[in-house]
Short mmCIF file of C-alpha atoms in Angstrom, two decimals:
data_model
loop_
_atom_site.label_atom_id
_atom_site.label_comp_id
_atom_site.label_asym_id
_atom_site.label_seq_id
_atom_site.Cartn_x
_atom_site.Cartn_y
_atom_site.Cartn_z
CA UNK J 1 -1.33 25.60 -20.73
CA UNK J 2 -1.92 27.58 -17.19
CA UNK J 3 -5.37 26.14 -16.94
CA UNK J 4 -4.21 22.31 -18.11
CA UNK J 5 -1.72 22.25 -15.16
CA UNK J 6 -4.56 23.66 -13.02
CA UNK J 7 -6.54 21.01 -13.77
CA UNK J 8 -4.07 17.97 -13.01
CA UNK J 9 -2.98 19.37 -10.21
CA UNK J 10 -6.45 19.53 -8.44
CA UNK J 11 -6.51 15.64 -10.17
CA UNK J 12 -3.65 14.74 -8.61
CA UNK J 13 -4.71 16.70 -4.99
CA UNK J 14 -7.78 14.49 -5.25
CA UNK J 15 -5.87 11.36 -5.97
CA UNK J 16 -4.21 12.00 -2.33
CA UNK J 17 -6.82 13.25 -0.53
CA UNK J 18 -8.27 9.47 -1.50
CA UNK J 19 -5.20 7.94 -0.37
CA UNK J 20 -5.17 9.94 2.81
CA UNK J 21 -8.39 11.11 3.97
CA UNK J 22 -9.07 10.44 7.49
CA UNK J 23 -13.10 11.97 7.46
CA UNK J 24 -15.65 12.76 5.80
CA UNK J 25 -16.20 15.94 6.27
CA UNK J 26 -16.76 18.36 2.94
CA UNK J 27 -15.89 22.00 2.80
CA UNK J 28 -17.42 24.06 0.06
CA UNK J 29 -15.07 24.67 -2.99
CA UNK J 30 -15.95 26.34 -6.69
CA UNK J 31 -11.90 24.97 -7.58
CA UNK J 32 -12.45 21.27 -6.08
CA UNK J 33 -12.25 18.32 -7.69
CA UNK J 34 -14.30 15.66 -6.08
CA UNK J 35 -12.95 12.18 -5.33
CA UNK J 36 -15.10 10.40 -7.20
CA UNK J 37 -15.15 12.35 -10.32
CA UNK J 38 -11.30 12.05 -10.64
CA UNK J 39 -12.29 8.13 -12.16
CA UNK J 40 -15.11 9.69 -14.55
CA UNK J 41 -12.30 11.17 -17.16
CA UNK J 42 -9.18 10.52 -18.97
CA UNK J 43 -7.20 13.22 -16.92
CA UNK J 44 -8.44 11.54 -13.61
CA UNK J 45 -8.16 8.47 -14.34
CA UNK J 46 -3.88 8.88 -15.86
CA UNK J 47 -3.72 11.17 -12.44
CA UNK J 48 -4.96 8.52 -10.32
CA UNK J 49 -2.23 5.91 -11.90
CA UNK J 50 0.35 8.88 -11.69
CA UNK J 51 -0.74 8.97 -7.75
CA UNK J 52 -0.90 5.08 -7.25
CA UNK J 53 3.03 4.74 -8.87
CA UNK J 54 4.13 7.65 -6.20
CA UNK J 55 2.28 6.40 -2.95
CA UNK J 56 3.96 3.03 -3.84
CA UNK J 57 7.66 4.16 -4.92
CA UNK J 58 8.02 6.91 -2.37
CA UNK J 59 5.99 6.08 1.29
CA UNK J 60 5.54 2.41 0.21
CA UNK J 61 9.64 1.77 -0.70
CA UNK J 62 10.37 3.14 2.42
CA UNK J 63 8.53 1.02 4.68
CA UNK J 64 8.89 -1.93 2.70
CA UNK J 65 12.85 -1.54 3.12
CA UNK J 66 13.26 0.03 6.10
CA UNK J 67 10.64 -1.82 8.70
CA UNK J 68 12.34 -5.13 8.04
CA UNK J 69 15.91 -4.27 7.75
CA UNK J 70 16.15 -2.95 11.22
CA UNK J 71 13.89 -6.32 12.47
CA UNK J 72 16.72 -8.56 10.39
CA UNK J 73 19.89 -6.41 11.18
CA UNK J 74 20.34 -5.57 7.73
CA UNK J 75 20.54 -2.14 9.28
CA UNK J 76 21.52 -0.22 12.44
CA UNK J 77 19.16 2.69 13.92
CA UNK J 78 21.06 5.79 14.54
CA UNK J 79 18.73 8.47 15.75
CA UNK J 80 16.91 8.39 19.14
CA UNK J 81 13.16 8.02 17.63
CA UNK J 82 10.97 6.10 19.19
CA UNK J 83 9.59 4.52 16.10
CA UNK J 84 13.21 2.90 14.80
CA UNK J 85 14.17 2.62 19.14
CA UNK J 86 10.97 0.27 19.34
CA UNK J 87 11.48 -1.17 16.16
CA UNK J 88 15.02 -2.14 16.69
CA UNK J 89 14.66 -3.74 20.52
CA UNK J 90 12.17 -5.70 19.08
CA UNK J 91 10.36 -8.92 20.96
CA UNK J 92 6.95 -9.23 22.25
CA UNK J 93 7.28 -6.14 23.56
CA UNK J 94 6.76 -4.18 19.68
CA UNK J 95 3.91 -1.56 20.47
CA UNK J 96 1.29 -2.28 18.37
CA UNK J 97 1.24 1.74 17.47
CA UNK J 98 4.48 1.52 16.22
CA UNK J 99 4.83 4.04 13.48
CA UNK J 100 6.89 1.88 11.17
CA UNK J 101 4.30 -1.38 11.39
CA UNK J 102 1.44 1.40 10.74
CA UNK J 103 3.05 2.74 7.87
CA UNK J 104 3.65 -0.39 6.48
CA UNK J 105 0.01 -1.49 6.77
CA UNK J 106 -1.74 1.14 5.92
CA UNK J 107 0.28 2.52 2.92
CA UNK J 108 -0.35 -1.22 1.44
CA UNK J 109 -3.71 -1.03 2.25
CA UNK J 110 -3.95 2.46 0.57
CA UNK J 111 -2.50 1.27 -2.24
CA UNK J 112 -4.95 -1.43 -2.55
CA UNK J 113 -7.70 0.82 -2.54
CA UNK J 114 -6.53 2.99 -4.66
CA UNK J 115 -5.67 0.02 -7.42
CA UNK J 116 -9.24 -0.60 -6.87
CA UNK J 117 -10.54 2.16 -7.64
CA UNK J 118 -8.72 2.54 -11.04
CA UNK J 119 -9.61 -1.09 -11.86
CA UNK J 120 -13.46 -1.03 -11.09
CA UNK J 121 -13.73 2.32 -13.00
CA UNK J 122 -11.22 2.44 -15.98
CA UNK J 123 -13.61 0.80 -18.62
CA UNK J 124 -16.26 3.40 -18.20
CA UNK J 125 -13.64 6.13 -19.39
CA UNK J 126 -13.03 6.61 -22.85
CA UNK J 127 -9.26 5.42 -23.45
CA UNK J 128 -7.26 4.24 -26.38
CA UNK J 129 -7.61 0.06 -25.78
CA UNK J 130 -4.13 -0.34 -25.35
CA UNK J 131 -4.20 2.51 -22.43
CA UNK J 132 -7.42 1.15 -21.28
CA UNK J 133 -5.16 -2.40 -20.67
CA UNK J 134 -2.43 -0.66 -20.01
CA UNK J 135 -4.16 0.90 -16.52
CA UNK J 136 -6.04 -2.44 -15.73
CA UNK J 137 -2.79 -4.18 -15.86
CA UNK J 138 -0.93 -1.22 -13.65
CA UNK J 139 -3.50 -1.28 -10.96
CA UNK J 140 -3.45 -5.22 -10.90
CA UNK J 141 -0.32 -5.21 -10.69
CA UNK J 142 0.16 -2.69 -7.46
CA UNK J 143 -2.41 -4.11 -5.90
CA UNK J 144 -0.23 -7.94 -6.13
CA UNK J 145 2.38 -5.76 -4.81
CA UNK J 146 1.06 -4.18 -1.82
CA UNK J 147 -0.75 -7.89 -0.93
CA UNK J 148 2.34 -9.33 -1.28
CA UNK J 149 4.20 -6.53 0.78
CA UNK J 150 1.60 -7.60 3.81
CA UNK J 151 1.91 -11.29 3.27
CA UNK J 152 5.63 -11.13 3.98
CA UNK J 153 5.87 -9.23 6.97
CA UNK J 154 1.99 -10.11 8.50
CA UNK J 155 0.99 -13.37 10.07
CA UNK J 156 -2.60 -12.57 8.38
CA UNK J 157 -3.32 -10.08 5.82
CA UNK J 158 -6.46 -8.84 3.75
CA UNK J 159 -7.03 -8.97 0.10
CA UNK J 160 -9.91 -6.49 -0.55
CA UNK J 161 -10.68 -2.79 1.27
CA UNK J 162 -13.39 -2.52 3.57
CA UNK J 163 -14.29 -1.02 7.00
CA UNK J 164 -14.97 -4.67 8.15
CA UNK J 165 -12.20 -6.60 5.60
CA UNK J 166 -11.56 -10.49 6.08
CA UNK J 167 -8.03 -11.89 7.01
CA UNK J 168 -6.87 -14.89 5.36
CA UNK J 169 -3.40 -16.79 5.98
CA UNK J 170 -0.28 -14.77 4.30
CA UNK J 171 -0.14 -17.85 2.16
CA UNK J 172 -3.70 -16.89 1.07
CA UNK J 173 -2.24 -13.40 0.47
CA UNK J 174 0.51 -14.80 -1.94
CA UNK J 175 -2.05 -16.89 -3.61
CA UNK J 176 -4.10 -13.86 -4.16
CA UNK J 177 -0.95 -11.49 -5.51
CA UNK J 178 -0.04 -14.56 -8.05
CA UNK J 179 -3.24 -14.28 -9.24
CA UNK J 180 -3.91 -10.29 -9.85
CA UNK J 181 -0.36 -11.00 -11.82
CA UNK J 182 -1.80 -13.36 -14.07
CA UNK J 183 -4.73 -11.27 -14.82
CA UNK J 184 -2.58 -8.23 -15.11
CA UNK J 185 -0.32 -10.03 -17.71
CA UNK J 186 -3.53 -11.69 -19.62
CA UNK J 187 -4.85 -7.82 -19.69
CA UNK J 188 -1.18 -6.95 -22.02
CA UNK J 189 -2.53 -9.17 -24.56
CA UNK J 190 -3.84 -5.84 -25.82
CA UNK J 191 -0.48 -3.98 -26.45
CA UNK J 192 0.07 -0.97 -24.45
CA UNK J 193 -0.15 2.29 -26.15
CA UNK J 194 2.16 5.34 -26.31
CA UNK J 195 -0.29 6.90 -24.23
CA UNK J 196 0.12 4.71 -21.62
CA UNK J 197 4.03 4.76 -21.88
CA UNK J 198 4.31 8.66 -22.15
CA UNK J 199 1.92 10.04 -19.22
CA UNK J 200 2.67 6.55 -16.76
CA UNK J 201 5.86 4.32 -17.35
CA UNK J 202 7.93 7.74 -19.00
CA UNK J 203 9.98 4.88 -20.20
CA UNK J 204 11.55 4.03 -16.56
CA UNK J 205 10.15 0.63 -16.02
CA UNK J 206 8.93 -2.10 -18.38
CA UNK J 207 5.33 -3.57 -17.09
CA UNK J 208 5.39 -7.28 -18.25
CA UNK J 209 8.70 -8.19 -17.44
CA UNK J 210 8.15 -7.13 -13.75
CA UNK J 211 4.93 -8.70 -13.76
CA UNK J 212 6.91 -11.85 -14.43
CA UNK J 213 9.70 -10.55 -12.15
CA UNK J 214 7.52 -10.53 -8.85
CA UNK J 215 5.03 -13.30 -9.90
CA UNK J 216 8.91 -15.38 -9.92
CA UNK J 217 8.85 -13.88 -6.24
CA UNK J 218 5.79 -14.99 -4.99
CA UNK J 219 5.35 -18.12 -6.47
CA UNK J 220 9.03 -19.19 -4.27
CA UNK J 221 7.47 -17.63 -1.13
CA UNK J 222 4.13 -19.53 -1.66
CA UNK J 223 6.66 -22.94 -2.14
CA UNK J 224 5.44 -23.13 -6.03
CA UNK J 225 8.55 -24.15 -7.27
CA UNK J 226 7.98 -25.26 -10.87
CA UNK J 227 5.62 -21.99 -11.24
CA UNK J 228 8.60 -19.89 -9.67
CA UNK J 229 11.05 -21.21 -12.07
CA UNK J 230 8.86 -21.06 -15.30
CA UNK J 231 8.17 -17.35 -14.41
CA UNK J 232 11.48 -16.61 -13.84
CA UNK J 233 12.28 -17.62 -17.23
CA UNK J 234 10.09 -15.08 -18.68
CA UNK J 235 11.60 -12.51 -17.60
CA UNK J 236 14.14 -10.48 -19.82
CA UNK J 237 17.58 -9.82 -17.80
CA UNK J 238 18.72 -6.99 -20.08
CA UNK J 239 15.65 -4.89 -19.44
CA UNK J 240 15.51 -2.36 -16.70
CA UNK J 241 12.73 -1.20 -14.58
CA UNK J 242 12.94 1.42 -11.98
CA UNK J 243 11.17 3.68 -9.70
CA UNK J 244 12.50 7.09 -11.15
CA UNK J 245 12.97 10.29 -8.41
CA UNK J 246 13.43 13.66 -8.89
CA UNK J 247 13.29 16.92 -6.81
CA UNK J 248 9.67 16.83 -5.62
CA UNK J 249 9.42 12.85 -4.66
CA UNK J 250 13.27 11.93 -3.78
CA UNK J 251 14.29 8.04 -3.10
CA UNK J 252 13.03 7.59 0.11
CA UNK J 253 15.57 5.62 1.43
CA UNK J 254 18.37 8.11 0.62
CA UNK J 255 16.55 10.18 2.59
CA UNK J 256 16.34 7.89 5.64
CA UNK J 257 19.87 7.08 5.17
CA UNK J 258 22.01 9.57 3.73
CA UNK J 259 20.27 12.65 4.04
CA UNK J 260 22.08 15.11 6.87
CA UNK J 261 20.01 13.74 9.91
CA UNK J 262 20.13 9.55 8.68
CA UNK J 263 17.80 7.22 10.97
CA UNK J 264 19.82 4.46 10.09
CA UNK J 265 23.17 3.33 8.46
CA UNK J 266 24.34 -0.81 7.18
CA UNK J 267 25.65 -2.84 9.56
CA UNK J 268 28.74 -4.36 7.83
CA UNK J 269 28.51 -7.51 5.65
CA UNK J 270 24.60 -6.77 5.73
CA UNK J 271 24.53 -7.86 9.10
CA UNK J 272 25.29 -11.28 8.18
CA UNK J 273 26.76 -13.95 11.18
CA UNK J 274 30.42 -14.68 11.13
CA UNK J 275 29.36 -18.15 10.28
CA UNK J 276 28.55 -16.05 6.51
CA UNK J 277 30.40 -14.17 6.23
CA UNK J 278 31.04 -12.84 2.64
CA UNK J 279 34.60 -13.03 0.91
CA UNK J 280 36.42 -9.88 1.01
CA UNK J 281 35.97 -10.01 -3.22
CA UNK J 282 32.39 -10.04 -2.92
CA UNK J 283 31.59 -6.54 -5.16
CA UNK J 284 28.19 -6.32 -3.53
CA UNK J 285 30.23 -5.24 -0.55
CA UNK J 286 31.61 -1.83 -2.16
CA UNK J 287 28.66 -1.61 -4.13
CA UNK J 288 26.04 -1.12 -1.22
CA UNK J 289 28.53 -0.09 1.43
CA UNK J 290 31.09 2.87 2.03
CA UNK J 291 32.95 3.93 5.23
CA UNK J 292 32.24 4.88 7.91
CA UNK J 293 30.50 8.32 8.47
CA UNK J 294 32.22 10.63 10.78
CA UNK J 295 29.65 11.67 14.12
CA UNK J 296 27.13 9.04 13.16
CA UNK J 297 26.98 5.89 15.50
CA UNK J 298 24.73 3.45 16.22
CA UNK J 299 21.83 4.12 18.81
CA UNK J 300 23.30 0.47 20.57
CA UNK J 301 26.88 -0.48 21.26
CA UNK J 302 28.05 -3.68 19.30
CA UNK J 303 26.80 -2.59 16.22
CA UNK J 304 29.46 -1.88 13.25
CA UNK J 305 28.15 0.84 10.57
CA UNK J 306 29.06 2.08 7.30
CA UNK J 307 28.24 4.34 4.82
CA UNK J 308 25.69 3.30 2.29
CA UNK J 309 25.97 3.29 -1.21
CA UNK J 310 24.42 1.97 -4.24
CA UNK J 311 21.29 3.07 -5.20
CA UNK J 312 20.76 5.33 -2.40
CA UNK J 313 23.74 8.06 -2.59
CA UNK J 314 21.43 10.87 -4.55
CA UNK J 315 18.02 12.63 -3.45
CA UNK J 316 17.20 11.87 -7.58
CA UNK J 317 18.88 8.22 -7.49
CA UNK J 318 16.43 5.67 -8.92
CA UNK J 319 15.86 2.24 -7.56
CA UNK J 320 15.13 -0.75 -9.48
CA UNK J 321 11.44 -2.66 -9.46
CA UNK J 322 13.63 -5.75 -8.76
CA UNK J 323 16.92 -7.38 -9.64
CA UNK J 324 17.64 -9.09 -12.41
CA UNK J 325 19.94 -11.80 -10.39
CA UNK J 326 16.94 -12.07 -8.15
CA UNK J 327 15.09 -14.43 -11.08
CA UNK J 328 18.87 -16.91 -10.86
CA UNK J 329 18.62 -16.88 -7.02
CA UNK J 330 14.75 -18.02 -7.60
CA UNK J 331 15.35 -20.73 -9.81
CA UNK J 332 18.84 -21.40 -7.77
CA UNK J 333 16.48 -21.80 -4.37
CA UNK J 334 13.48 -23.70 -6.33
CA UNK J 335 15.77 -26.07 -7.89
CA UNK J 336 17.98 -26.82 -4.64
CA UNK J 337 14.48 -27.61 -2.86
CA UNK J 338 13.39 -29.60 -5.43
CA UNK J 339 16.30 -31.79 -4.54
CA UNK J 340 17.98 -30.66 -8.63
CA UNK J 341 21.53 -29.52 -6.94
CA UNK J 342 23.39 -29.13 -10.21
CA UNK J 343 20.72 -26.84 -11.73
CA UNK J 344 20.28 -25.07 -8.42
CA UNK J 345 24.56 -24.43 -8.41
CA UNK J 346 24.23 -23.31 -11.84
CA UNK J 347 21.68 -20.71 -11.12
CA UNK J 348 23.48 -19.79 -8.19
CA UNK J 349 26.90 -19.62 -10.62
CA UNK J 350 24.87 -17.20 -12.52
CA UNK J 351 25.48 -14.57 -9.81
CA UNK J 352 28.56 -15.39 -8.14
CA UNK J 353 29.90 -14.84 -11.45
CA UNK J 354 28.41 -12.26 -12.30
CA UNK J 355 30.34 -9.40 -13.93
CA UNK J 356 27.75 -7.33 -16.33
CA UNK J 357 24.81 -7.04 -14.21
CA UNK J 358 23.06 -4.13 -15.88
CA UNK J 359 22.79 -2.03 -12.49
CA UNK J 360 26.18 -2.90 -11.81
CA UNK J 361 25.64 -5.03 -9.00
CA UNK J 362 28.23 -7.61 -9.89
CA UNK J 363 30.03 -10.26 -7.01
CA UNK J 364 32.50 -10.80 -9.34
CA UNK J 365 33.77 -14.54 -7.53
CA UNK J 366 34.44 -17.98 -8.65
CA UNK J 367 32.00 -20.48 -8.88
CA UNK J 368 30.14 -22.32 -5.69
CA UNK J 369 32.76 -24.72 -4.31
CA UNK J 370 31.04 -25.73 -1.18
CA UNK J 371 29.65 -28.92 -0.22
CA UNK J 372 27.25 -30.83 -2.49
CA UNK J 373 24.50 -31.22 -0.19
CA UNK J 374 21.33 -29.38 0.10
CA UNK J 375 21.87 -27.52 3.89
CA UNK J 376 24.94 -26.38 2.57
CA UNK J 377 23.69 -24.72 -0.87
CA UNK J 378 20.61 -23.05 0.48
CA UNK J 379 23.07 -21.76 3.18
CA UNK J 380 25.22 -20.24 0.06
CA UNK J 381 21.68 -18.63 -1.59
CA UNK J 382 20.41 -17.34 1.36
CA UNK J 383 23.97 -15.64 2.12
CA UNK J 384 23.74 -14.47 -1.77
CA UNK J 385 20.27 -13.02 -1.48
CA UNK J 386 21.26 -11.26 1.29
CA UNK J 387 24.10 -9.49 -0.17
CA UNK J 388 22.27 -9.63 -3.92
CA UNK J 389 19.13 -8.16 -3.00
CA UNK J 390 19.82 -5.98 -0.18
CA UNK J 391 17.64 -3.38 0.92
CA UNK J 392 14.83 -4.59 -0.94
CA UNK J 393 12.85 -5.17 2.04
CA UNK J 394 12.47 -9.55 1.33
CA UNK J 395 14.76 -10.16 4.38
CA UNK J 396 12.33 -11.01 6.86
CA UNK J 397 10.46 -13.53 4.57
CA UNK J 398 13.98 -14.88 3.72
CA UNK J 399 14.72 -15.28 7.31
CA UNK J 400 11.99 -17.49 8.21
CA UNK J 401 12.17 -19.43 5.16
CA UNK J 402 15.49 -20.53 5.64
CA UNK J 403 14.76 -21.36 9.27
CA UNK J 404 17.46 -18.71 10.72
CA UNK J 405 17.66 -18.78 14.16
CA UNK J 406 14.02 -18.06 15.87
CA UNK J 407 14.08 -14.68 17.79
CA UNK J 408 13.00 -15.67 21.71
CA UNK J 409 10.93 -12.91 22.08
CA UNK J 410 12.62 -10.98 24.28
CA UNK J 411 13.07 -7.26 23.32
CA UNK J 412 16.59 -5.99 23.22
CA UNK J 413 18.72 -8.83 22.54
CA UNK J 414 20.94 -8.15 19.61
CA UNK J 415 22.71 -10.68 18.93
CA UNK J 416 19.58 -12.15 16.95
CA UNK J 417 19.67 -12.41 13.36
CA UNK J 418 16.05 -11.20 13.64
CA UNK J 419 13.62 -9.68 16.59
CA UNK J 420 10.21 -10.95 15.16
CA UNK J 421 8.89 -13.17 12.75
CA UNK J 422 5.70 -11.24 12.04
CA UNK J 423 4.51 -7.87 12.76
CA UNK J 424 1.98 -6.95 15.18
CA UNK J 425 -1.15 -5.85 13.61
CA UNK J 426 -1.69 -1.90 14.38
CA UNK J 427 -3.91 -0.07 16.71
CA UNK J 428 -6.29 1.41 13.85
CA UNK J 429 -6.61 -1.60 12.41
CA UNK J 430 -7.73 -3.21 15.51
CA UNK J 431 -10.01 -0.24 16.31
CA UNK J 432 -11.78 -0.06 12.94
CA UNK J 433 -12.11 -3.83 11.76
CA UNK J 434 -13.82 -6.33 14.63
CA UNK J 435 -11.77 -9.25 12.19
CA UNK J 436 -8.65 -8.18 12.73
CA UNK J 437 -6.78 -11.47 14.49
CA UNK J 438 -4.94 -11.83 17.88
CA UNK J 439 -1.27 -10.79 17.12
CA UNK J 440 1.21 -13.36 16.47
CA UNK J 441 3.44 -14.72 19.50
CA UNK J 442 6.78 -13.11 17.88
#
């Protein structure tokens, strides 16, 4: 047994070293495991999906949450690092060697090429079938994730890994994710095996209905509204998927939040204007936010703060994949701008109603009573995705898409519902790839 855990452990150190290498350089080693042999076995290659789930869930969730929730006041820094500081002021000014906008990018990207890797290589390695489609649908569907991930928060994005990697428009990008989603769910028409389930999912997260979960997603931020309603309808509202933590990777944004030093803390109502301002019912509010924290303030005056809750209160706490009220606010946003208002109401009914949301995230309210016209409805879902799906890093995209207020560009003005509308692209990036674009204006 002594050797067997010797032997995934220098797996899984190769898996990483993959993900994180930053030469090539080789030192001499009788114990290594080289990186190219971990995708020659069946250890390697269940090690190198075990590595490609824990880049994404652990360094991944925590830029995709945090980077935009500080950019769309979702959040309020409360330490003095220069990373959240930058981050938070905001405007043209954004260093392009900002840590958060570089950890964003190039996590994605290393998930990419690490989904890549798995996928060129898994059907040289002798599997069971249904583990053999159960990995080419995992790293198809990571790799839709992380392209997705860029498309939302970058002007321009790539699609494949290489020192010298084309950009294409984000809409490109979502085109792209929609599309590694449709493969990945063809590949399940060969039933997953135990296999699979017992060394990769452990039972925490169901593959195909989160394949038609985010492929819902994308489909509304590409403007496919029939696709984004028909794919929303696949998906299975009683099942659960989640990123599962434990001592060794915690939930990342527990530790950003509520660990003893936080870097950043809600801003009440999610940071929402007056002008939406939840009802005091809503029971998103006491789901996602406490009180106040006694000697933790905001980094700049005329922010409120308060505790945060919900799935972020324990080191071990897992987070969903996605919500399942996030497939009624879809089809609620689809339908309203396909000019259907009573189907779109009746979505959005679906979760202001809500009172047995299997994660417990439940608003608990009476049904839309606002004006019947199509400003005022998307108004109402934008409101409820904010409070819905909070802190699952889609406020940025939701910001531009319902045409919130345009930031002007200057840094440090806080009163904006958001500081950018796209990310500048990093200093590495620049550096290493002659194609990377001109940064976007704001």
């Amino acid at each position: 047994m002594r050797k067997i855990n010797q032997i995934k452990y220098l797996l899984l150190a190769a898996v990483f070293a993959i993900l994180f290498a930053s030469c090539e350089t080789e030192f001499s080693n009788p114990n290594s495991v080289s990186a190219d042999r971990v995708f020659e076995t069946r250890d390697g290659m269940l090690a190198a999906a075990g590595g490609l789930q824990q880049i994404f869930s652990t360094t991944g969730v925590r830029w995709i949450v945090e980077t935009p929730a500080v950019t769309t006041r979702e959040v309020a820094s409360t330490t003095t690092f220069q990373n959240m500081i930058e981050l938070e002021e905001g405007g043209t000014s954004l260093p392009n060697a900002n840590a958060n906008v570089g950890g964003l990018w190039f996590t994605m990207i290393r998930v990419i090429k690490l989904a890549e890797q798995i996928e060129a290589n898994v059907e040289n390695v002798q599997l069971e079938a249904g583990t053999t489609s159960g990995l080419l649908a995992y790293a198809k569907f990571f790799k839709a994730l992380a392209i997705g991930t860029l498309s939302q928060n970058f002007e321009q994005v790539v699609i494949e890994t290489s020192s010298e990697a084309t950009f294409v428009p984000r809409l490109e990008g979502y085109a792209k994710a929609i599309e590694l989603l449709s493969e990945a769910n063809t590949a399940l028409s060969t039933p997953i095996s135990k296999e699979f389930i017992d060394e990769i999912t452990l039972g925490h997260y169901d593959l195909k209905n989160s394949i038609g979960a985010f492929s819902a997603r994308y489909h509304l931020f590409a403007g496919n509204f029939s696709e984004a309603i028909a794919a929303a309808n696949t998906v299975d509202l009683s099942v659960k998927s989640e990123f599962a933590y434990d001592a060794n990777a915690t939930n990342p944004i527990w530790a950003r939040a509520n660990s003893s030093a936080p870097n950043f803390k809600p801003r009440s109502h999610f940071g929402l204007p007056e002008s939406l301002a939840l009802s005091a019912d809503d029971g998103r509010l006491s789901f996602y936010l406490g009180p106040a924290v006694d000697g933790v303030s905001p980094t700049h005056s005329g922010y409120t703060i308060t505790g945060l809750t919900g799935f972020f209160v324990a080191s071990s706490g897992p987070i969903p994949v996605y919500l399942p009220d996030e497939m009624h606010l879809i089809k609620a946003e689809a339908y309203a701008r396909s000019g259907d208002l009573a189907s779109a109401k009746s979505s959005l009914n679906e979760v202001l109603t809500d009172t047995d949301d299997i994660f417990g995230v439940n608003a608990g309210l009476p049904e839309y009573s606002g004006p019947d016209n199509p400003a005022a409805i998307l108004d109402e879902i934008f409101k409820n995705r904010r409070a819905e799906l909070y802190l699952t890093g889609v406020s940025l995209e939701d910001s531009r898409r319902f045409n919130r207020p345009e930031p002007s560009g200057s840094g440090s003005v806080f009163t904006e519902e958001r500081n950018r509308n796209f990310y500048p692209y990093p200093d590495a990036e620049r550096e290493n790839n002659p194609n990377t674009p001109a940064d976007p204006a704001k």
